[in-house]
Short mmCIF file of C-alpha atoms in Angstrom, two decimals:
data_model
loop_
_atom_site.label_atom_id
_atom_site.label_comp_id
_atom_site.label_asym_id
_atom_site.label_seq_id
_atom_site.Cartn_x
_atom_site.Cartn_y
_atom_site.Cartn_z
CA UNK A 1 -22.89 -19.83 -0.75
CA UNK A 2 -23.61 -23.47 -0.50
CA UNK A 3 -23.68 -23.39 3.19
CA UNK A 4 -26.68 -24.05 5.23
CA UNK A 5 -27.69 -20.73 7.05
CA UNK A 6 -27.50 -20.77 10.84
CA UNK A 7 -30.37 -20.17 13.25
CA UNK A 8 -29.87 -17.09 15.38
CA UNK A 9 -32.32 -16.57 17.92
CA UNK A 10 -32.58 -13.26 19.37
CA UNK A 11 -34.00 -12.09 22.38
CA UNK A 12 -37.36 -10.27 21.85
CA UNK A 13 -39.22 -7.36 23.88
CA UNK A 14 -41.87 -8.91 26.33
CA UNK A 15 -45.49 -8.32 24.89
CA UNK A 16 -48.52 -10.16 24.56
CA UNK A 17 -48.43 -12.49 21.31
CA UNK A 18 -51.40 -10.86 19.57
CA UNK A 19 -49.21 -7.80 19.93
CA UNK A 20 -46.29 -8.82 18.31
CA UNK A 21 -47.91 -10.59 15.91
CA UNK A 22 -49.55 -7.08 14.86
CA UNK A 23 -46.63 -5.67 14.47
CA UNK A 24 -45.11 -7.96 12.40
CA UNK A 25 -47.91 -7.88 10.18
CA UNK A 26 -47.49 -3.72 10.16
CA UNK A 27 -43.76 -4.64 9.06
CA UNK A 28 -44.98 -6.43 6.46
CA UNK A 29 -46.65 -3.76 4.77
CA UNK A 30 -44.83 -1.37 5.39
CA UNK A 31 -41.61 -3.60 4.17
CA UNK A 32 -44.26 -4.26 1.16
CA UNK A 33 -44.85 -0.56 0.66
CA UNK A 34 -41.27 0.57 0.56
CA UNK A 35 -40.25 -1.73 -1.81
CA UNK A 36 -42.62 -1.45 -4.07
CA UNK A 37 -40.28 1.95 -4.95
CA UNK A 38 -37.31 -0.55 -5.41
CA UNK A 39 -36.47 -2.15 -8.61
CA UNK A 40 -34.97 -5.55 -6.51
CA UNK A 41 -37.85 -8.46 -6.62
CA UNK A 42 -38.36 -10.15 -3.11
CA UNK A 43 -39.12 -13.35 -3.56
CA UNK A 44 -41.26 -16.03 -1.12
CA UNK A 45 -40.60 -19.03 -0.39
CA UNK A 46 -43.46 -20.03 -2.52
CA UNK A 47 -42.01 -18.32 -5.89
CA UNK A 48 -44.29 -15.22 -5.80
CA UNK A 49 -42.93 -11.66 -5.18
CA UNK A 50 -43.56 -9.48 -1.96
CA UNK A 51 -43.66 -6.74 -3.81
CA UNK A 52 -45.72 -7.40 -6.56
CA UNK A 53 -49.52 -9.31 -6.53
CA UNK A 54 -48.99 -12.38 -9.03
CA UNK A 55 -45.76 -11.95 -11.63
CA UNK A 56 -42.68 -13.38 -11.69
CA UNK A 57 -38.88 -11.92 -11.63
CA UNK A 58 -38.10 -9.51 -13.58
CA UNK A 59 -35.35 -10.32 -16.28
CA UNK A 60 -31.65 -8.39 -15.18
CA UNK A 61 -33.54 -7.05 -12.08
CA UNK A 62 -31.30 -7.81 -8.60
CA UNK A 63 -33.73 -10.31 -6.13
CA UNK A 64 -33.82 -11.42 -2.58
CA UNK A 65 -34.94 -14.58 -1.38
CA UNK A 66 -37.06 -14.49 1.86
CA UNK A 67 -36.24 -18.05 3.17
CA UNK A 68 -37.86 -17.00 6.43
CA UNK A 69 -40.69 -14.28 5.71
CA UNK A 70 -42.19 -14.28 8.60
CA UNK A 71 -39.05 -14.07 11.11
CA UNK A 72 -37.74 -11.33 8.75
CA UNK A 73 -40.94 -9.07 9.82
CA UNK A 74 -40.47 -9.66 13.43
CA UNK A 75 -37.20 -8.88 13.78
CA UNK A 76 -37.96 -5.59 11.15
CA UNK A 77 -41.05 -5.18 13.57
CA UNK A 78 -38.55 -5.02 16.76
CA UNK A 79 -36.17 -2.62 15.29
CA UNK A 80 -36.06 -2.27 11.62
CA UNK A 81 -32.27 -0.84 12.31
CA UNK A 82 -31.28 -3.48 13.29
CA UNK A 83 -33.37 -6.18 12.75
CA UNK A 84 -32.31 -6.07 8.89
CA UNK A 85 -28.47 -7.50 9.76
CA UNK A 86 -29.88 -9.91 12.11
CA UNK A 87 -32.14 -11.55 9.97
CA UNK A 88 -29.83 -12.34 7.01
CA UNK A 89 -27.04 -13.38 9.64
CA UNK A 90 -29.48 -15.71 10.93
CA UNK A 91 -30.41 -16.65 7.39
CA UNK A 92 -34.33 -15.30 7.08
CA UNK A 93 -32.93 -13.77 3.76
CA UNK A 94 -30.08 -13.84 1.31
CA UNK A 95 -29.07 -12.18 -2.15
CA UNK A 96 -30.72 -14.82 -5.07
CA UNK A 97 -28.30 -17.25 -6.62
CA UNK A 98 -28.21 -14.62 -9.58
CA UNK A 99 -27.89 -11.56 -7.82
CA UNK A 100 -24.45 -9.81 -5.77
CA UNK A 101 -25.43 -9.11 -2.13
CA UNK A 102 -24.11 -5.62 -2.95
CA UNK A 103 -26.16 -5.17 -5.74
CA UNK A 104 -29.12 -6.34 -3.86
CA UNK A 105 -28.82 -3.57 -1.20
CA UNK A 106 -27.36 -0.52 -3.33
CA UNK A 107 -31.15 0.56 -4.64
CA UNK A 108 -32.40 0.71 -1.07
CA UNK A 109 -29.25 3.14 -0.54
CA UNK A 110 -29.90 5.09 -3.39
CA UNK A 111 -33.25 5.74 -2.58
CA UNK A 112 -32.93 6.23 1.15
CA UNK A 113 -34.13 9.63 1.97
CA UNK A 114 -37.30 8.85 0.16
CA UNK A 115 -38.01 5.71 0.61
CA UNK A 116 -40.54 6.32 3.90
CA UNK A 117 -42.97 8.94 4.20
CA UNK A 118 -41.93 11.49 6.95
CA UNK A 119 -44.88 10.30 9.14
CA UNK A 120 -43.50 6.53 9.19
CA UNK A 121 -39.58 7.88 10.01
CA UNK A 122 -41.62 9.60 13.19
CA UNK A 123 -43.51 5.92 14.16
CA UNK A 124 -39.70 4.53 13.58
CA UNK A 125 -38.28 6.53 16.00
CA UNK A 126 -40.26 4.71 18.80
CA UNK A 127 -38.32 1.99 18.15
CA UNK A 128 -35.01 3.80 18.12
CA UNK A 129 -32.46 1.86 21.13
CA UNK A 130 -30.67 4.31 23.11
CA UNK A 131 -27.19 4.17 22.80
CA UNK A 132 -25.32 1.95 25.41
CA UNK A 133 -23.31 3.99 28.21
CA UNK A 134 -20.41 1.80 27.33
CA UNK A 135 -20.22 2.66 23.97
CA UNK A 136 -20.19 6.56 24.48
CA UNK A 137 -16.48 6.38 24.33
CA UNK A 138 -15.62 7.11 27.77
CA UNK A 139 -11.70 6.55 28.56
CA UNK A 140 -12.46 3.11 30.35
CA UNK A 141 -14.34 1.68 27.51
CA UNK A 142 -12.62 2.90 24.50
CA UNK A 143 -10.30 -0.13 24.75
CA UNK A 144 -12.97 -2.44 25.32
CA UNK A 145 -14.72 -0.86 21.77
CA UNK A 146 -11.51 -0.97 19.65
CA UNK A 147 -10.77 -4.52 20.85
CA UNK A 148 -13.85 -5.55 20.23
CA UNK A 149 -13.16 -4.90 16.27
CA UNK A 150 -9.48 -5.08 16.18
CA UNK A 151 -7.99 -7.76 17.95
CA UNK A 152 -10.76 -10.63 16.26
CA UNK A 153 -6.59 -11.41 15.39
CA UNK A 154 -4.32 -10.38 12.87
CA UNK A 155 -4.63 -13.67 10.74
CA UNK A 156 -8.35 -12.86 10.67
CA UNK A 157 -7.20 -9.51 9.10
CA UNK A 158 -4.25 -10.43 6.95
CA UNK A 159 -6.55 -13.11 4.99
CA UNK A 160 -8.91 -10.37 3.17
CA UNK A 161 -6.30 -7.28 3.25
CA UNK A 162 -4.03 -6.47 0.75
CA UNK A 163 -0.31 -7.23 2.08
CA UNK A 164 0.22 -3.17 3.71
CA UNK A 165 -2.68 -4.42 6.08
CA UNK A 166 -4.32 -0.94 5.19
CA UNK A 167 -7.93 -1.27 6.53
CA UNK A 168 -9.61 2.02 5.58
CA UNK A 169 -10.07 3.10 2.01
CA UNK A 170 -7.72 2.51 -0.76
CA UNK A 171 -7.19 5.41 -3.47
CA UNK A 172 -7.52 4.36 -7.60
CA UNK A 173 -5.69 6.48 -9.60
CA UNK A 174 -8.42 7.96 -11.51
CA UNK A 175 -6.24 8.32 -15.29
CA UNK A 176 -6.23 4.29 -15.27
CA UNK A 177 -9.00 1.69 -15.29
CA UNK A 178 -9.77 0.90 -11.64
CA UNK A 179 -9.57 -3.18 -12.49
CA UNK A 180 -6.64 -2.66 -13.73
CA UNK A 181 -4.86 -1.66 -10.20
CA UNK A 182 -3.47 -3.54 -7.74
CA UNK A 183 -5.10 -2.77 -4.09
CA UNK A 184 -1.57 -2.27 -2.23
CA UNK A 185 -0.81 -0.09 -4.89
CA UNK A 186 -3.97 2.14 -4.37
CA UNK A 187 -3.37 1.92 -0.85
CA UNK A 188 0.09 3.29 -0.73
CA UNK A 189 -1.50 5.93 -2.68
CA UNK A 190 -4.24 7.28 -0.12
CA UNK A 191 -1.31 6.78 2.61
CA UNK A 192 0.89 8.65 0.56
CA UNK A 193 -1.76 11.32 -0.43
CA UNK A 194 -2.53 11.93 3.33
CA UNK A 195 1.25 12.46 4.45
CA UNK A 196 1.64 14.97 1.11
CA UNK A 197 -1.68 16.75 2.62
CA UNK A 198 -0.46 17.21 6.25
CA UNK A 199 3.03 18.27 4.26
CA UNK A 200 5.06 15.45 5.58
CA UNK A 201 9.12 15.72 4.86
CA UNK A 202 12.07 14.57 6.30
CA UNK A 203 13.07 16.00 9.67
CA UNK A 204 9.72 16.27 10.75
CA UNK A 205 8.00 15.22 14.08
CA UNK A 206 4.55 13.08 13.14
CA UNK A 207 1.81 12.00 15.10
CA UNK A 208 -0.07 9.47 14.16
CA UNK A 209 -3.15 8.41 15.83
CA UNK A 210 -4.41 5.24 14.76
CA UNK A 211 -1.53 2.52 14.25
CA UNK A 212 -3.16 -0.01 11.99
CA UNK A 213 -0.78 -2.37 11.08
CA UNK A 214 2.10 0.02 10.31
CA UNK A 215 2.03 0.96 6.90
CA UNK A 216 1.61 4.84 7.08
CA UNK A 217 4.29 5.17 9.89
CA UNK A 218 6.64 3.45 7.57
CA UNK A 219 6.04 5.39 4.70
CA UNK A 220 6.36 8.62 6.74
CA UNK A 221 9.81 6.95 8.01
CA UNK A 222 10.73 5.96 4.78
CA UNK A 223 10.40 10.10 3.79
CA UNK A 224 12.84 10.80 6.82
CA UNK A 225 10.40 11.91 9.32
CA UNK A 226 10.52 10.80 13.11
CA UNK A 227 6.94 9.17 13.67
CA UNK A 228 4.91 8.28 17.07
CA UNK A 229 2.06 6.17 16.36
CA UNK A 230 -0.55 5.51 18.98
CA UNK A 231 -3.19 2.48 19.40
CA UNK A 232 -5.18 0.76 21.88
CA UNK A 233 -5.29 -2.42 20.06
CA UNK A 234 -2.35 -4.68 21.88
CA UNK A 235 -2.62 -7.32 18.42
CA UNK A 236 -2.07 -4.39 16.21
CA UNK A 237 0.52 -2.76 18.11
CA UNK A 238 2.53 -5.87 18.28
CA UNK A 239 2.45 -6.89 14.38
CA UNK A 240 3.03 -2.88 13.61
CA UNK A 241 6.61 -3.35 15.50
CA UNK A 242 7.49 -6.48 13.85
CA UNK A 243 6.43 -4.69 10.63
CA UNK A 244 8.59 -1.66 11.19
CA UNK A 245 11.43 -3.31 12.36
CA UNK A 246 11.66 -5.59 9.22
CA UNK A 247 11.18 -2.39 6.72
CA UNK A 248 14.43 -1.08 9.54
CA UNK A 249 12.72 1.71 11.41
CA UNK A 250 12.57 1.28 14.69
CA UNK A 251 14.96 3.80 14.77
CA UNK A 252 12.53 6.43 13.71
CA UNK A 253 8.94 4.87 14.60
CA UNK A 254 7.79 4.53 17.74
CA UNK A 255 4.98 2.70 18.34
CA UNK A 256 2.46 3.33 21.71
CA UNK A 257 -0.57 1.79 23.30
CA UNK A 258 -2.04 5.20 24.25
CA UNK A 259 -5.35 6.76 24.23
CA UNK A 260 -4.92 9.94 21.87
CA UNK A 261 -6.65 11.95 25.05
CA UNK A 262 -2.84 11.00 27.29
CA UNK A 263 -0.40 12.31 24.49
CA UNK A 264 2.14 14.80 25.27
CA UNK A 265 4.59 16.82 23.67
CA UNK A 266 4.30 18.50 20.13
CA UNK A 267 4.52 17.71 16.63
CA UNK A 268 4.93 19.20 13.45
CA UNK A 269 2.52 17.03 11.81
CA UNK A 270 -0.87 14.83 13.07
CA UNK A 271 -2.25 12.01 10.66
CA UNK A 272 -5.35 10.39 11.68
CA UNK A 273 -6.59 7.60 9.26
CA UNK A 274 -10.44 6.88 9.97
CA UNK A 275 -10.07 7.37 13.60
CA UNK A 276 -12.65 10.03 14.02
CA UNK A 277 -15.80 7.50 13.24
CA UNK A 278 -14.33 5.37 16.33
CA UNK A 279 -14.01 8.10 19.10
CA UNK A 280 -18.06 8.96 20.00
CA UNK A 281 -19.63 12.21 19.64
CA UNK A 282 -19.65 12.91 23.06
CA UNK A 283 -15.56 12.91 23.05
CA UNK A 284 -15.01 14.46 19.50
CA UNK A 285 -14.14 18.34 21.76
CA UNK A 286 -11.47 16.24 23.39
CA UNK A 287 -10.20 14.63 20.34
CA UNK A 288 -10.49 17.83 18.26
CA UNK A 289 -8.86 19.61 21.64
CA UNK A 290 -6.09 17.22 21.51
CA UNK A 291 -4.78 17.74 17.59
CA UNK A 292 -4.79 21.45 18.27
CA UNK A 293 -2.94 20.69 21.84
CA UNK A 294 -0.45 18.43 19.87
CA UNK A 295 0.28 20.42 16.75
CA UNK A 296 2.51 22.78 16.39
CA UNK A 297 2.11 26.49 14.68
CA UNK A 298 2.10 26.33 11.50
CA UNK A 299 1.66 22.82 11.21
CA UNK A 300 -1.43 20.40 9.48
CA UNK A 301 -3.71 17.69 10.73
CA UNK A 302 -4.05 15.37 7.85
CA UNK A 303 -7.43 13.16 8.29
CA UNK A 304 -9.28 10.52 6.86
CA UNK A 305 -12.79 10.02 7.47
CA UNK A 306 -15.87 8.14 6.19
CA UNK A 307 -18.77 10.70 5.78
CA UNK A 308 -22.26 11.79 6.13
CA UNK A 309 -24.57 14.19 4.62
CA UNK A 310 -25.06 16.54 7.83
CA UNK A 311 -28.90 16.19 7.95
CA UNK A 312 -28.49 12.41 8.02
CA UNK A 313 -26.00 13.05 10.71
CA UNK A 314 -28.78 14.96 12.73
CA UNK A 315 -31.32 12.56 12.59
CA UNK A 316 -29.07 9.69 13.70
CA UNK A 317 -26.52 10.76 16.18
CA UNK A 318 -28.47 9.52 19.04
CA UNK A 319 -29.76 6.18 17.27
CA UNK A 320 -28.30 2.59 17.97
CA UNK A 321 -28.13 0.53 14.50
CA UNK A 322 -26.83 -2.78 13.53
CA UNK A 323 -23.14 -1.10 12.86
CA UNK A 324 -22.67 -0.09 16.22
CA UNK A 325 -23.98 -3.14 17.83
CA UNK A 326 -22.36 -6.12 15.77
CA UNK A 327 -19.19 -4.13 14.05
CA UNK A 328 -17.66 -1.06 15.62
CA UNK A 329 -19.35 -0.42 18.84
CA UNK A 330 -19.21 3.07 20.03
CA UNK A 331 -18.86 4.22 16.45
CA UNK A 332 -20.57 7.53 14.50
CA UNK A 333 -19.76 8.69 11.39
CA UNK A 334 -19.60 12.94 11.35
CA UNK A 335 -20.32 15.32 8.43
CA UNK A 336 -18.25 17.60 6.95
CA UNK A 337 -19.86 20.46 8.98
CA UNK A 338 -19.57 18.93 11.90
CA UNK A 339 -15.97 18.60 11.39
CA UNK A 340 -15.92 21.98 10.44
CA UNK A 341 -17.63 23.45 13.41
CA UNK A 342 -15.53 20.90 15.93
CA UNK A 343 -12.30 22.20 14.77
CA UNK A 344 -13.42 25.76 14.27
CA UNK A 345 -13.98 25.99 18.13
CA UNK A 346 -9.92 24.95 18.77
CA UNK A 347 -8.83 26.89 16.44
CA UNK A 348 -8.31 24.94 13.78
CA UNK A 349 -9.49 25.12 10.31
CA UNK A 350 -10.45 22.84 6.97
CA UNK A 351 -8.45 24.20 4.60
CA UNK A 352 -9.17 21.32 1.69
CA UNK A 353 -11.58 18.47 1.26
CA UNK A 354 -10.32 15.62 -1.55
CA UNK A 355 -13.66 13.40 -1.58
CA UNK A 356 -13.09 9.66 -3.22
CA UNK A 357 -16.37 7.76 -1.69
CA UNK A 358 -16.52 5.43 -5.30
CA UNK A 359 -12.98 4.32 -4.21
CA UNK A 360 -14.08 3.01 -0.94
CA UNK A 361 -16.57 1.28 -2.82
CA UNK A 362 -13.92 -0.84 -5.02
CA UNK A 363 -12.07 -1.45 -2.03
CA UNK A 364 -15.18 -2.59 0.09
CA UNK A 365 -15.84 -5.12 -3.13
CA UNK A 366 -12.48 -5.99 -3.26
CA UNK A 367 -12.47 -7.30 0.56
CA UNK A 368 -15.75 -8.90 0.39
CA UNK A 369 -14.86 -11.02 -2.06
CA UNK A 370 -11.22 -11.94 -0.77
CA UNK A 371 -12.81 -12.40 2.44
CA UNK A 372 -15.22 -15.00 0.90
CA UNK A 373 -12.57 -16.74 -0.74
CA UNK A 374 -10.22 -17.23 2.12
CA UNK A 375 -13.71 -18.44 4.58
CA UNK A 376 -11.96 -21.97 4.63
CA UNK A 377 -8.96 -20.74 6.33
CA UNK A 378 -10.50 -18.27 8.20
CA UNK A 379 -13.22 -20.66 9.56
CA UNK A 380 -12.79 -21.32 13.19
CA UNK A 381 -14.85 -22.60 16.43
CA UNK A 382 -14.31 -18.75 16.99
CA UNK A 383 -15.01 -17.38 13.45
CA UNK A 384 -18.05 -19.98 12.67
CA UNK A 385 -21.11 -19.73 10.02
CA UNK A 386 -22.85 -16.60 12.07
CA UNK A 387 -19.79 -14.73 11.97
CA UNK A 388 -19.18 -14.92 8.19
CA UNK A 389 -23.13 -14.04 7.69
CA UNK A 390 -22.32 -10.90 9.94
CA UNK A 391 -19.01 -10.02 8.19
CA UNK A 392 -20.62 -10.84 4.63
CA UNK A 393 -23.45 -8.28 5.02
CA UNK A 394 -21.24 -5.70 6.78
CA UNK A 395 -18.89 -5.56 3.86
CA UNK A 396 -21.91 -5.48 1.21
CA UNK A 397 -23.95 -3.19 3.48
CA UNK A 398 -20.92 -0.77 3.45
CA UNK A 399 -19.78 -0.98 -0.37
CA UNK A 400 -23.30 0.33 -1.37
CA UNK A 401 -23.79 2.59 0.97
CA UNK A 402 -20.51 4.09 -0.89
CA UNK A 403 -21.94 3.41 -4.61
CA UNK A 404 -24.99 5.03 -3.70
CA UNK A 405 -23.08 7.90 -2.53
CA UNK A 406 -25.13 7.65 1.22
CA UNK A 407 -22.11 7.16 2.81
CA UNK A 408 -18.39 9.50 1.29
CA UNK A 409 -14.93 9.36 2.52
CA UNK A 410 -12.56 12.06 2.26
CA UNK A 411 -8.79 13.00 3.21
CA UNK A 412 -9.27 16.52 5.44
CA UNK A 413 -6.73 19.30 6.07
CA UNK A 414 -6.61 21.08 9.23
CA UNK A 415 -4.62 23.95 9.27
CA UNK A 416 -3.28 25.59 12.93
CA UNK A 417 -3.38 29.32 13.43
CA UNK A 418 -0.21 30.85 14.61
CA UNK A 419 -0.86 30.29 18.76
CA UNK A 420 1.67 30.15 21.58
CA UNK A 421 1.00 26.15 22.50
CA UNK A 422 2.48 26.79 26.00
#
């Protein structure tokens, strides 16, 4: 982008200067060290490469321009978690005219269990923040957390999404080229595919936690099922109704501003599209509680959720990264086991697992670049230069952590034993 970067300057632990200057200069090496194992060139402001003594760019090879070397290894210095994010928001480094941000940052995914030596992951978790109290999703602050995200506005939204306002991940059909396929299409489909998993007909009672914009609680109106679909984002909730009522089912949908942990009443189906990564660790027995409270016997709990691989999960559960802070605050992303073992202990069970991480990729890619083309309108004394640097990387960060199969998504099936709910 032609745009001149903005300066973001962030507040810094106290320590003596010679201090922090050591540890940026650590950074550096170890920043020189890792990639060294990457095939992206870094690039100084002087022409030569970080990662290489003497030479030049590699021909086809991705590169990233270090406008700012020596901020870069501060902020990596402070918290190389999130000190990354920071630094190309405030414009220390960006993707080279040649390169895709994406493409810059999928090798670094693909090679992230190996890319430190176990001895530097130890040294790295000095620097590990805590996570804040108010984003442990306690009741009171679980509205603040989804608003946060949610209600930046629905124009804000509706400028990048496809016109079903889906924001989770859309699902190719895998017979036809992907390029080929329009994303509303794809995203009816993963809607589509979840109600067919939780076995969604007419008649039925659903539960949906998560409202979105509408689009699933339409669809599971349009099969002849009675739907209540809870949110605690007030913008969301108010476009959903419109939304509903001009597809003509507000005589089948409601729609709630509820916390999933104050539902009553039963239901013969629960949906929950990428909800689970929003509710906090800590509260995941009250969520999991809750769908086997609110499903009936012999019913399904249909969910979607972005992945992890379980030792990943381990080692970062209690760690504060640039996600959490700048994007979804009070987020964490589970594993399949831990899914597994959360339901398992109210009485539910995973009954099938349809994995489609590459999709989420497309999708991601998709977004990114229709949220780049619609900046102009978007642009706003509220939505300025930082916030498109911040929403830029986010979407890149995200689509390879999908192509580099770090990060999965999958549609889950719950099944409920045969229990007296009363």
């Amino acid at each position: 982008m032609s745009a001149e970067p903005v300066s973001l300057e962030l507040p810094m632990q106290r320590e003596p200067a010679a201090a922090a200057s050591l540890r940026a200069r650590v950074a550096k090496q170890i920043l020189r060290l890792v990639t060294r194992q990457v095939p992206v060139d870094l690039v100084l402001p002087d022409g030569g490469l970080l990662n290489q003594r003497g030479g030049s760019r590699t021909e086809g090879r991705p590169g990233i321009v270090l406008r700012r070397p020596e901020s870069l290894y501060r902020r990596l210095a402070e918290n190389p978690k999130i000190g990354l994010g920071e630094a190309y928001t405030a414009g220390d480094w960006h993707a080279a005219e040649d390169t895709d941000l994406a493409d810059a940052l999928a090798p670094y995914a693909e090679r992230l269990s190996g890319l430190m030596p176990s001895w530097m992951l130890r040294l790295s978790r000095l620097v590990d923040l805590p996570i804040p109290a108010d984003q442990r999703g306690a009741v009171e602050h679980t509205q603040e957390n989804i608003s946060a995200h949610y209600d930046l506005g629905n124009d804000m939204f509706a400028a990048f999404l496809d016109p079903s306002l889906s924001y989770s991940s859309a699902l190719f059909d895998r017979s036809r080229p992907v390029a080929d396929q329009d994303l509303e299409e794809a995203q009816l489909r993963k809607v589509n595919a979840a109600l067919d998993l939780a076995g969604v007909g007419a008649g039925d009672d659903v539960l949906e936690i998560g409202t979105g914009w509408g689009t699933l609680a339409i669809e599971a109106a349009r099969r002849g099922a009675r739907v209540t679909t809870i949110t605690l984002s007030v913008e969301q909730a108010a476009l959903a109704r419109e939304r509903i009522e001009d597809a003509g089912y507000t005589d089948r949908v409601e729609v709630v501003v509820q916390d999933y942990r104050h539902v009553a009443g039963t239901f013969d189906a629960v949906v929950s599209i990428e909800m689970i990564e929003a509710v906090g660790e800590r509260y995941w027995p009250d969520y999991f509680a809750a769908l086997s409270r609110l499903v009936r016997p012999g019913g399904a709990v249909a969910l979607q959720a972005i992945l992890m691989p379980h030792q990943r999960y381990l080692t970062t559960r209690n760690s504060y990264g640039w996600i959490q802070k700048h994007i979804f605050p009070g987020g964490l992303i589970p594993s399949t086991t831990a899914i597994s073992e959360q339901a398992g202990q109210v009485g539910l069970s995973v009954t099938r697992t349809d994995r489609f991480g590459a999709d989420y990729a497309e999708t991601l890619r998709r977004w990114r670049s229709a949220f780049l083309a619609a900046w102009p309108a978007i642009r706003s004394e509220e939505f300025d230069e930082e916030f498109r640097r911040t929403w830029e990387f986010y979407l890149a960060y995200c689509e390879a952590g999908f192509r580099a199969g770090a990060i999965d998504v999958a549609q889950i099936r719950l099944e409920a034993e045969d229990r007296d709910h009363s």
